[in-house]
Every structure is written in C-alpha cells, then in structure tokens.
Coordinates of C-alpha atoms in Angstrom, one line a residue:
G37 CA -49.3 -55.9 -17.9
P38 CA -52.2 -58.4 -18.9
T39 CA -51.1 -62.1 -17.7
A40 CA -51.2 -64.3 -21.2
Q41 CA -54.6 -66.0 -19.8
E42 CA -55.9 -62.0 -20.1
V43 CA -54.2 -61.6 -23.4
T44 CA -56.0 -64.6 -24.8
V45 CA -59.6 -64.2 -23.1
A46 CA -59.4 -60.6 -24.2
G47 CA -58.7 -61.0 -27.9
Q48 CA -61.4 -63.4 -28.9
E49 CA -63.4 -61.4 -27.4
A50 CA -62.1 -58.3 -29.6
A51 CA -61.4 -60.1 -32.4
T52 CA -65.3 -61.0 -32.3
A53 CA -66.3 -57.3 -31.9
H54 CA -64.1 -57.0 -34.7
T55 CA -66.0 -59.6 -36.6
A56 CA -69.1 -57.7 -35.7
G57 CA -67.9 -55.2 -37.8
S58 CA -66.2 -52.8 -34.2
Q59 CA -65.4 -49.3 -35.9
C60 CA -63.3 -49.2 -32.6
R61 CA -60.0 -47.4 -34.1
V62 CA -57.0 -45.6 -32.9
T63 CA -53.7 -45.4 -34.7
P64 CA -51.2 -47.6 -34.5
L65 CA -48.3 -47.9 -32.8
S66 CA -49.5 -49.8 -29.5
S67 CA -48.4 -52.7 -28.1
V68 CA -51.6 -54.7 -27.0
P69 CA -52.8 -55.5 -30.8
L70 CA -49.3 -57.3 -31.5
L71 CA -50.0 -59.6 -29.1
L72 CA -53.1 -61.0 -31.1
Q73 CA -51.1 -62.3 -33.3
A74 CA -48.6 -63.6 -31.2
A75 CA -51.9 -65.6 -29.2
L76 CA -51.9 -67.3 -32.0
E77 CA -49.2 -68.8 -31.8
R78 CA -47.4 -68.7 -35.2
Y79 CA -43.7 -69.4 -33.4
S80 CA -42.0 -67.1 -36.0
L81 CA -44.3 -64.3 -36.4
A82 CA -45.6 -64.6 -32.8
Y83 CA -42.0 -63.4 -31.6
V84 CA -40.8 -60.8 -34.2
D85 CA -45.1 -59.9 -32.8
Y86 CA -43.5 -59.5 -29.1
K87 CA -40.0 -58.5 -29.6
T88 CA -41.9 -55.5 -31.9
A89 CA -44.8 -55.0 -29.0
L90 CA -41.9 -54.9 -26.4
Q91 CA -40.1 -51.9 -28.4
V92 CA -43.5 -49.8 -27.7
D93 CA -44.5 -50.9 -24.4
C94 CA -41.8 -52.7 -21.9
S95 CA -43.6 -53.4 -19.4
V96 CA -46.4 -56.0 -20.9
Q97 CA -45.3 -58.6 -19.3
A98 CA -47.3 -61.2 -21.8
A99 CA -44.7 -60.2 -24.2
H100 CA -42.1 -60.8 -22.0
D101 CA -43.8 -63.9 -21.3
G102 CA -44.7 -65.2 -25.3
V103 CA -40.9 -64.0 -26.0
N104 CA -39.4 -66.6 -23.7
R105 CA -42.2 -68.7 -24.9
M106 CA -41.8 -68.9 -28.5
T107 CA -37.0 -68.6 -27.9
K108 CA -38.4 -72.4 -26.4
A109 CA -40.6 -73.5 -28.8
L110 CA -38.4 -72.1 -32.2
L111 CA -36.0 -73.5 -30.4
E112 CA -37.3 -77.1 -30.1
K113 CA -38.6 -77.1 -34.1
D114 CA -35.7 -74.9 -35.7
G115 CA -32.3 -75.7 -34.2
V116 CA -29.8 -73.9 -32.4
N117 CA -29.9 -71.4 -36.1
W118 CA -33.5 -70.5 -35.1
R119 CA -32.7 -66.7 -35.0
Q120 CA -31.5 -67.3 -39.0
K121 CA -35.3 -68.1 -39.6
L122 CA -36.7 -65.6 -38.1
P123 CA -38.6 -62.6 -40.7
P124 CA -36.8 -59.5 -39.7
I125 CA -38.0 -56.9 -36.4
P126 CA -39.4 -53.6 -37.5
T127 CA -37.5 -50.9 -35.8
V128 CA -40.1 -48.6 -33.7
P129 CA -39.2 -44.7 -33.3
V130 CA -38.5 -44.0 -29.9
S131 CA -41.5 -41.3 -30.5
A132 CA -43.8 -44.0 -31.1
Q133 CA -45.1 -44.5 -27.6
T134 CA -46.3 -41.3 -27.3
R135 CA -47.3 -40.4 -30.5
W136 CA -49.6 -43.4 -30.7
S137 CA -50.9 -43.8 -27.3
V138 CA -54.3 -44.0 -25.9
P139 CA -54.8 -40.4 -23.0
S140 CA -54.0 -41.5 -19.8
A141 CA -57.6 -40.6 -18.9
Q142 CA -59.0 -42.3 -21.6
K143 CA -57.3 -46.4 -20.6
P144 CA -58.8 -48.8 -19.9
K145 CA -57.6 -51.0 -17.0
P146 CA -55.4 -52.8 -18.0
G147 CA -55.4 -56.9 -19.7
S148 CA -60.0 -56.3 -20.1
A149 CA -61.3 -56.6 -23.1
T150 CA -62.3 -53.1 -24.0
A151 CA -58.0 -52.7 -23.7
F152 CA -58.1 -54.3 -27.3
L153 CA -60.9 -53.0 -29.0
V154 CA -58.5 -49.1 -27.5
Y155 CA -55.6 -50.6 -28.5
S156 CA -56.8 -52.4 -32.4
G157 CA -54.5 -50.0 -34.1
L158 CA -52.7 -53.3 -35.5
F159 CA -55.0 -56.0 -35.6
D160 CA -56.2 -55.2 -39.1
V161 CA -52.4 -55.2 -40.0
S162 CA -51.9 -58.5 -38.0
L163 CA -54.8 -60.5 -40.3
A164 CA -54.1 -58.7 -42.9
R165 CA -50.2 -60.5 -43.1
M166 CA -51.7 -63.7 -41.9
L167 CA -53.7 -63.9 -44.7
K168 CA -51.4 -63.0 -46.9
E169 CA -48.8 -65.3 -45.4
E170 CA -51.5 -67.9 -47.0
G171 CA -51.5 -66.7 -50.0
N172 CA -47.7 -66.8 -50.4
E173 CA -48.0 -71.3 -49.3
L174 CA -50.9 -71.0 -52.2
V175 CA -49.1 -69.6 -54.6
K176 CA -45.8 -72.7 -53.7
K177 CA -48.4 -75.2 -54.7
G178 CA -50.2 -73.6 -57.7
N179 CA -53.2 -72.2 -56.7
H180 CA -52.7 -69.1 -57.5
K181 CA -57.1 -68.9 -57.8
K182 CA -57.7 -69.6 -54.2
A183 CA -54.4 -66.9 -53.4
V184 CA -56.0 -63.9 -54.8
E185 CA -58.9 -64.9 -52.6
K186 CA -56.0 -64.3 -49.8
Y187 CA -54.2 -61.7 -50.9
S188 CA -57.6 -59.7 -52.2
E189 CA -58.4 -60.9 -47.7
S190 CA -55.6 -59.8 -46.8
L191 CA -56.5 -55.9 -48.4
K192 CA -58.8 -55.3 -46.9
L193 CA -57.4 -54.9 -43.9
N194 CA -54.3 -53.7 -44.5
K195 CA -53.4 -52.3 -48.4
E196 CA -49.4 -52.8 -49.1
C197 CA -46.8 -52.6 -51.7
A198 CA -46.3 -56.3 -51.0
T199 CA -50.1 -57.7 -50.9
Y200 CA -50.4 -56.0 -54.5
T201 CA -47.5 -57.0 -56.2
N202 CA -48.2 -60.9 -55.2
R203 CA -51.3 -60.7 -56.3
A204 CA -50.1 -58.9 -60.0
L205 CA -48.1 -62.2 -59.9
C206 CA -51.0 -64.3 -59.5
Y207 CA -52.9 -62.2 -62.2
L208 CA -50.3 -62.6 -65.3
T209 CA -50.7 -66.2 -64.2
L210 CA -54.3 -66.6 -65.2
K211 CA -54.3 -64.0 -67.6
Q212 CA -56.2 -61.7 -66.1
Y213 CA -53.9 -58.9 -67.4
K214 CA -55.6 -56.1 -66.7
E215 CA -56.0 -56.8 -63.3
A216 CA -51.9 -56.8 -62.9
A217 CA -51.4 -53.6 -64.1
Q218 CA -54.0 -52.1 -62.0
D219 CA -52.4 -53.7 -59.1
C220 CA -49.9 -52.8 -60.4
T221 CA -51.0 -49.0 -60.1
E222 CA -51.9 -49.3 -56.7
A223 CA -48.3 -50.8 -55.7
L224 CA -46.4 -48.3 -57.1
K225 CA -48.7 -45.5 -55.3
L226 CA -47.3 -47.1 -52.1
D227 CA -43.9 -47.1 -53.3
P228 CA -43.6 -45.1 -56.8
K229 CA -39.8 -47.2 -58.2
N230 CA -40.6 -50.5 -57.2
V231 CA -39.4 -52.8 -59.4
K232 CA -41.7 -56.2 -59.0
A233 CA -44.4 -53.6 -59.3
L234 CA -42.5 -52.3 -62.7
Y235 CA -41.5 -55.3 -64.4
R236 CA -45.0 -57.5 -63.5
R237 CA -46.9 -54.3 -64.7
A238 CA -44.6 -53.5 -67.8
Q239 CA -45.2 -57.1 -68.2
A240 CA -49.5 -57.1 -67.7
L241 CA -48.9 -54.5 -70.2
K242 CA -47.0 -55.8 -72.9
E243 CA -49.9 -58.2 -73.6
L244 CA -52.6 -55.6 -73.3
K245 CA -50.1 -54.5 -76.5
D246 CA -49.4 -51.0 -74.9
Y247 CA -45.4 -51.5 -75.1
K248 CA -44.8 -47.8 -75.4
S249 CA -45.9 -47.6 -71.8
S250 CA -44.5 -51.5 -71.1
I251 CA -40.7 -49.6 -72.3
A252 CA -41.9 -46.5 -70.4
D253 CA -42.1 -49.1 -67.4
I254 CA -38.8 -51.2 -67.7
K255 CA -36.8 -47.9 -68.5
S256 CA -38.2 -46.5 -64.9
L257 CA -37.1 -50.4 -63.8
L258 CA -33.5 -49.8 -65.2
K259 CA -32.5 -46.5 -63.4
T260 CA -33.2 -48.3 -60.3
E261 CA -31.7 -51.6 -61.4
P262 CA -30.0 -51.3 -64.8
K263 CA -28.6 -55.0 -64.8
N264 CA -32.2 -55.8 -63.7
T265 CA -31.6 -59.4 -66.3
A266 CA -35.0 -60.4 -66.6
A267 CA -36.4 -56.6 -67.5
L268 CA -33.6 -55.9 -70.1
K269 CA -34.5 -58.7 -72.2
L270 CA -37.7 -57.5 -71.7
L271 CA -37.0 -54.0 -73.1
Q272 CA -35.1 -56.2 -76.1
E273 CA -39.1 -58.3 -76.2
L274 CA -41.1 -55.3 -76.9
N275 CA -38.2 -54.1 -79.2
R276 CA -38.9 -56.2 -82.0
A277 CA -42.8 -56.0 -81.0

C-alpha cells in the first residue's frame, strides 16, 4: 500500500486537481479517499476514517499506520477514555469493496496522484463533513450568518440531511423563514421522518402564517415521537393561532 508520505503528497496533488475542477469520479466506497481526510490529522475524525478505510481495504498500510498514530495522539489528548469521545465508526458492507472497486486492469499504481483521483469518490464527502463541522462550531459561537456559508459550501459537495437541518436552524435564527422551510423540505426528501426537519419546518411555516401546513408537520412528527414536548407545545400554540 502507499506510504504515509505518498498519501500526503498524492493527496495534495489530488486536492489541487479537485479544486481545479477535475471531473474524475468513481462511486464510493473506496479506501483511498478516506485517507485524504485522515491526512489532515484531525484526530477523532481521522481515526474514524482510517478505521473505515481498513474495513474497505485492510491492505492499505497507510491506514494501519494512521490508526496507530491517531491512537497515540488521542491517548495523549483525551486520556484513557479517548474512545468514548469518538464519532461513530460507519459499518461498511462486506460487498463494498467488490461493488465499488475499479477493475484491476484499470487500477493505477498505488500511492500515485492518479490513484487518488481515480479513487476520489469520497473526497467530496470528507471535505463536506469538515465544512459542516466548521459550521457547527460557528453556531456554538453564535455566528449563524457565517455558519450558513459553511453549510452552503458543504451542501455543494454532499447533500446531507443533517446539514440541511443545521442550516435551517440558522435561517430560523436569522428570520429567513422561507429559506428555513425550503431546507427542511430538502432534508425530508432524504429522510421523510426526520424529526428536526419536521419541527423546524413547522416553526418556519408558523412564522409564515401557514398554520395548516405547520400543524400537519407537527402531527407527522408526533407519529414518530408522541411525547416530544417541544412539538406538543408548538401544537398548542398553533391551535390558538
């Protein structure tokens, strides 16, 4: 497999090509693009990506090296309970390597920049996740306008339900109710029973005085979570409107 140095160099070249508008894409999952995120040394996220990469292809030495390096760094950073602070590690289907692999005759030399371009199916996903995390941090600081920019950049790369609902929350705070409702609608296309999307769209529709649609969303939410106190409170307010 590629060495850690090859991963870094090739990853930089791949990122440059990607930024320049490379159209080279394959369908994920592939172990190599996961290394792009990991190479940035964001310890917790990197550890998860290295472990996920190994589920797809356990022969990638750079991923083994990365797991060891991240384990040491996280132990120093978070102490003996470092595993408790990790994000969930995705479970990769056994069929993933077969389904998403490139035919061996077309496979470039491991560790080359071309390899990273060919195996770039998850590059956008990794970058999108980083942008979403940056947006989340901005929300914690109360900078919702800047967070919207980060979430928007993230959604250009990967349309994810949680990113839509996060941006919707920002729009609600900024009193951009039409945009908030629209984001929740997009989230519900991806996850029709998403509680946050239903609740936040109901909030937005209430502000837009579309009470009938708002009540419909709350009732849909309560089918999933009948004891959701925030939803029950909002329903009471809507019934009085």
